[in-house]
Amino acid sequence: MKSLEEIIIEKNPDAAVKVNELLSRNGERLEETLIKSKVLSDKEVLEALSDFYEVPYIHSISEKDIDPELVKIIPISFAKRFRLIPLKRGDGKVVVALAPPLDLYVLDEVKSLFGCEIEPFLALSHVVLGAINKVYERGREMSDEIQDETLGITESEFQEPKDLLEAEDEAPIIRFVNSLLFQAVKEKASDIHLECFEKDLLVRYRKDGILHKVTSVPKRLQSSIISRVKIMAELDIAEKRKPQDGRIRVKVAGRDVDVRISTVPTSWGESVVMRLLDRSSVLLSLEDLGLEGKKLHTINALIHRPHGIILVTGPTGSGKTTTLYAALERINSPDKKIITIEDPVEYQIQGINQIQVNSKVNLSFANGLRSVLRQDPDVILVGEIRDRDTADIAIHASLTGHLVFSTLHTNDSASAITRLIDMGIEPFLVASSLMAVVAQRLIRFLCKSCKEPYVPLDDELARIGIERKNLPEGNLYRAKGCSDCLGTGYSGRSGIFEILLIDDDIRGYTLSTTDSGTIKKKALEHAMTTLRMDGAEKILRGLTSIDEVMRVTEEDDI
């Protein structure tokens, strides 16, 4: 019998080398590394594992493939623990889908549960868990069940959180809050907004950067729902006059989710925003973020330099931290010491020391950064430059042989230079330390199921900077809306980027404290592509629409 490594080498020798490199770093099992690495396609992974285990495989599982009567026999905790789900019964056998790495002994227990032979099929973990979560999902439509009853205060310790899908006998208010969290994670929402108005409590999700109304709840339940959220976050439920911040760690459909809670008093009650951070999310690569071609080559060259500072700019929610994580993951190796200081730590990365900002013990970005420099790092990530102290220490760190990554809130790349100078940093320090500024935005992709071609007007093309002769077949695409994209016309997001390299001309402008507009014009002369230009290129490829790029970018001043 061939080993899994021998099978991989036969199928793709290059992939085997990459998988072995990852194995030497993380110490995981070969099956787990093979699935997570993405060096092979899902089909190739399944074929390799199928050959190794000598078990047939299936690509996908839909709800219609699953017999609900069989599901009732297996508890959800058992199904999720062993990552298996029964599909159908036939010819005296029950077909069961299992995820690797396989525990074939568990099939004996499943056999005794059903009282017949078991026919196993291999499926990827996310496919099996997705099917489990669909068929065991309970209480999605809780709003109608909620009664006006007293909320019982329960202890909120989340050392090992209970999966919200397994919470059956909770009070209606608790089930309603659980269902909001579950549905938000299922729909890949980034935020849940609970907003108090005169006659009701409005619930909205932010998905792909856009807010969507989910439901409204009677006013009489407002206090109980908000109190439940505050109890989960260990906030003071009696204090309703001042803002509070907290954090919840929950498990939703088998996924660990950190929820950041922010409350502020408004005219009709407390407004609550819950930011969802999925701890089980797979880190994206630079390519997955939308970087390609010359831009990808430029970023790769920058992040492998020995020292200097690289800034990523953009508004809140534009993917700055995700880009920096992808850069750190690219250069992460045993010969580099990488330390981050963040608020909060959004993803855990093996081999990187990550520090959480903590205002209660005066651990700010600036104070933390001072301590980090005594830890002999090679690479430092500062979550955000918010003040002069942090900027000053970060710049001096880059001048003393460290590679520093950080973020800044500015509209474009050129404005980052003037922002640092406005903070009180000497222009010569900015000019000598800054290597590049990357401005970015997130744009929504058109839904592949319903996007429609059309002939754009001359005015539309002029606004986006596209010439009609460059249109593929004379058409562009626009959003329409269907059931797959919930009527929005868009599904998924990617980044658009503007990279300002600090060359001698830009350094000269920095030293003379030139305005950002002049710096941007000089960068454009040096072939810099702006955010809108990058967006226009994705429009021509049919990935997004003119309206979407116009929504997230400003007019390019040339």
XYZ file of C-alpha atoms in Angstrom:
558
model
C 0.000 0.000 0.000
C 1.393 3.414 -0.984
C 1.856 6.153 1.590
C -0.061 9.429 1.229
C 3.195 11.232 0.465
C 3.980 8.828 -2.388
C 0.495 9.362 -3.827
C 0.929 13.175 -3.681
C 4.327 12.955 -5.393
C 2.795 10.897 -8.210
C 0.004 13.406 -8.720
C 1.996 16.621 -8.297
C 5.706 16.626 -7.274
C 5.751 20.426 -6.825
C 2.825 20.234 -4.399
C 4.640 17.584 -2.339
C 7.590 19.950 -1.818
C 5.320 22.778 -0.657
C 3.342 20.499 1.677
C 6.589 19.224 3.268
C 7.734 22.813 3.825
C 4.473 23.576 5.641
C 4.705 20.354 7.671
C 8.145 21.347 8.956
C 6.645 24.630 10.215
C 3.385 23.656 11.847
C 3.832 20.030 12.944
C 0.297 19.027 11.902
C -0.776 15.738 10.350
C -0.141 15.373 6.627
C -3.876 15.149 5.828
C -4.629 18.402 7.683
C -1.719 20.258 6.069
C -2.697 18.989 2.613
C -6.237 20.342 3.001
C -5.241 23.697 4.541
C -2.316 24.437 2.216
C -4.457 24.901 -0.928
C -1.496 23.769 -3.079
C -3.820 21.141 -4.556
C -7.385 21.708 -5.723
C -10.240 20.185 -3.701
C -10.661 17.505 -6.383
C -6.949 16.587 -6.305
C -6.996 16.407 -2.490
C -10.029 14.111 -2.556
C -8.458 11.888 -5.223
C -5.228 11.542 -3.213
C -7.019 10.801 0.062
C -9.425 8.426 -1.677
C -6.487 6.436 -3.093
C -4.813 6.392 0.323
C -7.857 5.291 2.359
C -9.290 3.173 -0.471
C -12.667 4.835 0.096
C -14.708 6.516 -2.695
C -15.293 10.268 -2.455
C -18.020 12.833 -3.118
C -17.506 16.526 -3.971
C -20.582 18.065 -2.388
C -23.592 17.308 -0.197
C -26.944 19.022 -0.673
C -29.860 18.898 1.755
C -31.890 16.793 -0.676
C -29.178 14.087 -0.470
C -29.802 13.656 3.267
C -32.553 11.508 4.795
C -33.837 13.508 7.830
C -35.000 10.281 9.532
C -31.414 8.974 9.574
C -30.129 12.260 10.991
C -32.454 11.940 13.981
C -30.605 8.794 15.076
C -27.201 10.512 15.399
C -26.790 13.355 17.959
C -25.226 16.570 16.621
C -22.368 16.385 19.145
C -21.443 12.894 17.838
C -21.744 13.980 14.201
C -19.514 17.028 14.703
C -16.973 15.256 16.888
C -16.327 12.555 14.267
C -17.231 14.797 11.288
C -19.693 12.409 9.694
C -23.255 12.556 8.425
C -25.632 9.802 7.234
C -27.010 10.404 3.744
C -29.407 7.629 2.676
C -30.416 4.013 3.205
C -30.536 1.436 0.421
C -29.716 -2.213 -0.352
C -29.530 -2.936 3.375
C -26.821 -0.309 3.897
C -26.574 3.278 5.155
C -24.365 5.632 3.127
C -22.259 7.856 5.427
C -20.003 10.790 4.468
C -16.861 11.261 6.589
C -14.160 13.936 6.624
C -10.414 13.155 6.799
C -8.407 12.262 8.777
C -10.659 9.189 9.005
C -11.376 7.315 12.219
C -12.641 4.125 10.606
C -13.297 2.519 14.015
C -16.173 4.935 14.552
C -17.989 3.177 11.694
C -18.528 0.198 14.017
C -20.411 2.490 16.406
C -22.440 3.966 13.542
C -23.169 0.410 12.347
C -24.588 -0.493 15.762
C -26.704 2.699 15.810
C -28.349 1.868 12.490
C -28.285 -1.913 12.855
C -26.965 -2.498 9.337
C -23.819 -2.295 7.184
C -22.236 1.121 6.537
C -21.000 2.327 3.135
C -18.465 5.140 3.748
C -17.711 8.011 1.364
C -14.949 10.584 1.763
C -15.754 14.337 1.717
C -13.813 17.442 2.718
C -14.309 18.705 6.265
C -16.003 21.987 5.315
C -18.483 20.070 3.141
C -19.426 17.634 5.935
C -19.635 20.318 8.643
C -21.667 22.552 6.327
C -24.154 19.719 5.778
C -24.307 19.004 9.525
C -25.027 22.649 10.304
C -27.771 22.803 7.663
C -29.684 19.726 8.733
C -29.288 20.207 12.477
C -30.033 23.919 12.302
C -32.732 24.881 14.773
C -34.624 27.986 15.668
C -33.801 30.232 12.724
C -37.135 31.998 12.888
C -37.236 32.818 16.603
C -38.822 36.240 16.389
C -42.416 34.960 16.467
C -41.755 32.792 19.518
C -40.390 35.527 21.734
C -42.586 36.345 24.683
C -42.156 39.189 27.117
C -40.635 37.329 30.018
C -37.943 38.074 32.555
C -34.416 37.350 31.372
C -32.556 35.053 33.743
C -28.964 36.090 34.372
C -26.633 33.163 33.743
C -22.892 32.783 34.274
C -20.974 33.666 31.120
C -17.717 31.721 31.202
C -16.407 30.793 27.760
C -13.316 28.713 28.472
C -14.825 26.081 26.168
C -17.976 27.634 24.728
C -21.048 25.576 23.999
C -22.084 25.451 20.366
C -25.133 27.674 19.934
C -26.701 25.048 17.660
C -26.837 22.656 20.637
C -28.669 25.103 22.923
C -32.177 23.669 22.986
C -33.803 24.508 26.295
C -32.899 28.178 26.682
C -35.312 31.022 27.364
C -36.794 32.641 24.221
C -34.694 35.821 24.554
C -31.506 33.764 24.815
C -32.532 31.629 21.829
C -33.254 34.779 19.828
C -29.776 36.265 20.489
C -28.198 32.881 19.718
C -30.134 32.715 16.461
C -28.931 36.217 15.465
C -25.318 35.162 15.997
C -25.800 31.856 14.184
C -27.513 33.419 11.182
C -24.873 36.179 10.941
C -22.040 33.635 10.897
C -23.900 31.491 8.360
C -24.413 34.472 6.031
C -20.787 35.614 6.545
C -21.846 38.974 7.973
C -19.093 41.079 9.534
C -21.305 43.027 11.988
C -24.665 42.829 13.739
C -26.367 46.160 14.520
C -29.086 46.442 17.183
C -30.582 49.938 16.875
C -33.239 51.418 19.162
C -36.009 53.567 17.708
C -39.293 54.960 19.015
C -41.467 51.925 18.286
C -39.112 48.982 17.750
C -35.610 47.507 17.879
C -34.098 47.224 14.390
C -31.657 44.383 13.591
C -29.306 44.785 10.640
C -26.341 42.762 9.324
C -23.373 44.214 7.459
C -22.504 41.849 4.631
C -19.863 42.601 1.985
C -19.635 46.103 3.462
C -23.350 46.924 3.005
C -25.993 47.005 5.768
C -29.142 44.890 5.266
C -32.250 44.880 7.437
C -32.873 41.466 9.023
C -35.865 42.000 11.297
C -37.454 44.384 13.772
C -38.425 43.411 17.307
C -41.238 44.902 19.449
C -40.091 47.755 21.688
C -41.092 45.901 24.859
C -38.372 43.276 24.215
C -35.603 45.823 23.603
C -34.295 45.976 27.157
C -34.187 42.187 27.597
C -32.347 41.577 24.315
C -29.718 44.250 24.959
C -29.278 43.052 28.554
C -28.684 39.512 27.276
C -25.925 40.715 24.937
C -24.344 42.762 27.748
C -24.426 39.781 30.116
C -22.653 37.622 27.517
C -19.975 40.320 27.184
C -19.732 40.763 30.989
C -20.749 44.425 30.786
C -22.630 46.413 33.449
C -26.317 45.992 32.601
C -27.290 48.706 35.102
C -25.132 51.339 33.370
C -27.038 52.730 30.387
C -25.707 56.285 30.312
C -22.185 55.753 29.005
C -20.550 53.707 26.210
C -19.180 50.268 27.064
C -16.943 47.802 25.218
C -16.674 44.068 25.735
C -15.936 40.777 24.091
C -17.664 37.408 23.774
C -16.163 34.127 22.649
C -18.779 31.752 21.275
C -18.924 28.644 19.160
C -21.362 28.862 16.261
C -21.985 25.830 14.044
C -18.633 24.365 15.068
C -16.662 27.560 14.416
C -14.913 29.608 17.109
C -16.059 33.216 16.793
C -14.827 36.249 18.739
C -17.500 38.925 19.030
C -16.483 42.495 19.906
C -19.331 44.381 21.555
C -19.774 48.162 21.554
C -22.722 49.940 23.211
C -23.566 53.661 23.127
C -26.584 55.494 24.594
C -29.014 56.980 22.051
C -32.330 58.846 22.322
C -34.427 55.651 22.388
C -32.072 53.278 24.205
C -28.648 51.711 23.790
C -27.310 51.033 20.313
C -25.273 47.810 20.134
C -22.827 46.779 17.423
C -21.302 43.290 17.399
C -18.214 42.781 15.210
C -17.747 39.101 14.304
C -14.233 37.715 13.962
C -14.138 34.088 12.834
C -11.118 32.499 14.554
C -11.358 29.436 12.317
C -11.102 31.478 9.101
C -8.311 30.444 6.779
C -5.757 33.186 6.230
C -5.914 34.537 2.703
C -2.829 34.761 0.517
C -1.780 37.957 -1.260
C -3.129 36.459 -4.497
C -6.513 35.733 -2.884
C -6.793 39.395 -1.860
C -6.781 40.562 -5.492
C -3.082 41.372 -5.915
C -1.716 40.159 -9.231
C 0.826 40.887 -11.912
C 3.131 43.852 -11.367
C 1.444 44.879 -8.099
C 1.979 41.416 -6.592
C 5.639 41.436 -7.693
C 6.112 44.895 -6.118
C 4.567 43.862 -2.783
C 6.641 40.657 -2.700
C 9.816 42.683 -3.208
C 8.861 45.218 -0.503
C 8.020 42.707 2.238
C 11.333 40.878 1.778
C 13.425 44.007 2.423
C 15.473 43.993 5.655
C 14.236 47.296 7.090
C 11.965 50.267 6.500
C 8.286 50.967 7.068
C 5.347 49.936 4.867
C 1.963 51.550 5.498
C -1.426 50.253 4.399
C -4.140 52.917 4.323
C -7.890 52.984 3.905
C -11.094 53.444 5.891
C -12.353 51.033 8.548
C -13.377 47.696 7.032
C -11.279 48.024 3.873
C -9.199 44.900 4.582
C -5.982 46.569 5.761
C -5.280 44.075 8.563
C -6.033 41.095 6.312
C -3.480 42.378 3.788
C -0.830 42.756 6.493
C -1.536 39.260 7.846
C -1.127 37.858 4.318
C 2.228 39.688 4.040
C 3.397 38.319 7.409
C 2.332 34.797 6.460
C 4.341 35.121 3.216
C 7.590 36.032 5.033
C 7.032 33.930 8.176
C 9.962 31.513 8.587
C 12.000 29.976 11.441
C 14.889 32.420 10.876
C 12.743 35.521 11.499
C 11.346 36.818 14.787
C 8.007 38.495 14.046
C 6.075 40.355 16.746
C 2.718 42.093 16.354
C 0.833 44.480 18.612
C -2.835 44.647 17.697
C -6.272 45.755 18.865
C -7.607 43.077 18.738
C -5.629 40.036 17.581
C -7.914 38.932 14.740
C -6.140 35.786 13.501
C -3.745 33.456 15.301
C -0.649 32.747 13.199
C 1.694 29.889 14.093
C 5.242 31.114 14.705
C 4.362 34.786 15.277
C 4.282 36.488 18.689
C 1.034 38.461 18.909
C 0.316 41.051 21.617
C -3.149 42.386 22.457
C -3.538 46.078 23.338
C -4.985 46.401 26.860
C -6.002 49.867 28.075
C -6.722 48.547 31.605
C -3.008 47.949 32.226
C -1.842 50.882 30.077
C -0.631 48.599 27.281
C -1.130 50.963 24.336
C 0.368 50.719 20.855
C 3.167 53.106 21.866
C 3.979 51.423 25.196
C 3.767 47.968 23.697
C 5.998 48.981 20.809
C 8.689 50.218 23.222
C 8.711 46.800 24.900
C 8.640 44.937 21.587
C 11.873 46.630 20.495
C 13.643 45.039 23.493
C 12.554 41.573 22.249
C 15.069 41.568 19.364
C 12.486 41.336 16.549
C 13.211 41.275 12.826
C 9.699 42.245 11.734
C 7.118 44.287 13.674
C 3.441 44.810 12.925
C 1.776 47.777 14.637
C -1.999 47.423 14.259
C -2.579 51.150 13.739
C -0.669 54.415 13.981
C -3.048 56.589 16.001
C -0.793 59.248 17.510
C 2.595 60.894 17.321
C 4.196 58.614 19.944
C 3.343 55.460 18.040
C 4.411 56.986 14.710
C 7.687 58.223 16.184
C 8.645 54.855 17.701
C 7.598 52.928 14.569
C 9.689 55.167 12.308
C 12.730 55.000 14.588
C 12.356 51.197 14.719
C 12.451 51.056 10.922
C 15.593 53.226 10.909
C 17.367 50.889 13.342
C 17.181 47.769 11.205
C 13.598 46.545 11.619
C 10.956 45.934 8.969
C 7.773 47.615 10.215
C 4.211 47.173 8.942
C 1.352 49.387 10.070
C -1.964 50.937 9.033
C -3.169 54.516 8.800
C -6.592 56.020 8.123
C -6.234 58.151 4.972
C -8.171 58.304 1.710
C -5.266 57.608 -0.627
C -1.591 56.704 -0.551
C -0.175 60.223 -0.991
C -2.186 61.545 1.974
C -0.322 59.172 4.326
C 2.875 61.192 3.905
C 1.209 64.487 4.797
C -0.670 62.807 7.687
C 2.588 61.658 9.308
C 4.055 65.152 8.969
C 0.858 66.668 10.410
C 1.275 64.351 13.422
C 4.566 66.098 14.149
C 7.041 63.658 12.566
C 10.026 65.426 11.015
C 9.874 65.303 7.182
C 13.444 63.947 6.935
C 12.482 60.986 9.167
C 9.457 60.205 6.996
C 11.535 60.490 3.797
C 14.320 58.219 5.059
C 12.172 55.485 6.658
C 9.059 55.116 4.495
C 9.430 52.579 1.653
C 5.893 52.439 0.313
C 2.254 53.258 1.031
C -0.472 50.864 -0.101
C -4.004 52.297 -0.297
C -6.800 49.779 -0.664
C -10.565 49.337 -0.825
C -12.842 46.303 -1.002
C -15.161 45.969 -3.979
C -17.998 43.474 -4.329
C -17.878 40.911 -7.118
C -20.866 40.581 -9.428
C -22.940 37.472 -8.763
C -21.957 34.886 -11.377
C -25.497 33.509 -11.479
C -27.263 36.710 -12.502
C -24.829 39.355 -13.804
C -26.012 40.716 -17.127
C -24.138 42.309 -20.060
C -25.083 45.778 -21.288
C -23.740 48.559 -23.479
C -22.544 51.416 -21.218
C -23.194 55.084 -21.945
C -20.341 57.404 -22.921
C -20.826 59.351 -19.673
C -20.347 56.198 -17.575
C -17.145 55.304 -19.405
C -15.782 58.828 -19.055
C -16.387 58.844 -15.282
C -14.515 55.566 -14.774
C -11.764 56.348 -17.310
C -12.416 53.488 -19.779
C -12.241 53.921 -23.555
C -14.979 52.228 -25.584
C -12.446 50.560 -27.875
C -11.160 48.592 -24.875
C -14.546 47.022 -24.054
C -14.608 43.239 -24.533
C -17.188 42.624 -27.296
C -18.480 46.172 -26.684
C -20.127 45.193 -23.380
C -19.652 45.530 -19.638
C -21.562 43.768 -16.854
C -23.927 45.090 -14.189
C -25.784 43.740 -11.161
C -29.227 42.237 -11.518
C -30.129 40.229 -8.390
C -31.263 36.641 -7.791
C -31.912 34.175 -4.975
C -28.231 33.135 -4.868
C -27.099 36.672 -3.953
C -30.188 37.573 -1.872
C -31.255 40.057 -4.555
C -28.152 42.260 -4.211
C -26.527 41.317 -7.521
C -23.179 40.821 -5.768
C -21.446 37.897 -4.078
C -17.969 37.960 -2.524
C -15.348 40.700 -2.350
C -11.816 41.451 -3.488
C -9.347 44.279 -3.029
C -8.288 47.082 -5.333
C -4.896 48.622 -4.638
C -2.824 51.763 -5.167
C 0.906 51.384 -4.425
C 2.985 54.535 -3.915
C 6.696 53.692 -3.999
C 8.886 56.244 -2.238
C 11.555 57.061 -4.817
C 13.979 60.001 -4.897
C 11.422 62.409 -6.390
C 8.804 61.569 -3.760
C 11.449 61.901 -1.016
C 12.282 65.361 -2.324
C 8.617 66.401 -2.162
C 8.376 64.946 1.354
C 11.373 66.938 2.567
C 9.830 70.137 1.198
C 6.450 69.271 2.834
C 4.611 69.373 -0.508
C 0.831 68.814 -0.469
C -0.577 65.356 -1.188
C -2.109 66.377 -4.530
C 1.300 67.279 -5.976
C 2.831 64.070 -4.622
C 0.054 62.037 -6.253
C 0.560 63.762 -9.630
C 4.287 62.964 -9.526
C 3.529 59.330 -8.621
C 1.123 59.094 -11.586
C 3.906 60.337 -13.860
C 5.935 57.406 -12.539
C 3.231 54.948 -13.693
C 1.409 54.509 -10.388
C -2.088 53.083 -10.922
C -4.772 54.594 -8.710
C -7.573 52.757 -6.915
C -10.019 53.721 -9.655
C -7.654 52.530 -12.393
C -7.284 49.171 -10.655
C -11.067 48.998 -10.310
C -11.503 49.802 -14.009
C -9.273 46.855 -14.913
C -11.539 44.514 -12.901
C -14.613 46.051 -14.589
C -13.158 45.201 -18.026
C -12.666 41.597 -16.859
C -16.349 41.369 -15.925
C -15.643 40.888 -12.206
C -17.462 43.982 -10.934
C -19.539 46.939 -12.096
C -18.952 50.632 -12.736
C -21.388 51.525 -9.937
C -19.460 49.435 -7.408
C -16.052 50.930 -8.242
C -17.514 54.462 -8.224
C -19.015 53.743 -4.790
C -15.678 53.025 -3.109
C -13.258 55.324 -4.985
C -12.754 59.044 -5.348
C -12.146 61.041 -8.504
C -8.511 60.741 -9.543
C -6.882 64.156 -9.623
C -4.354 64.161 -12.426
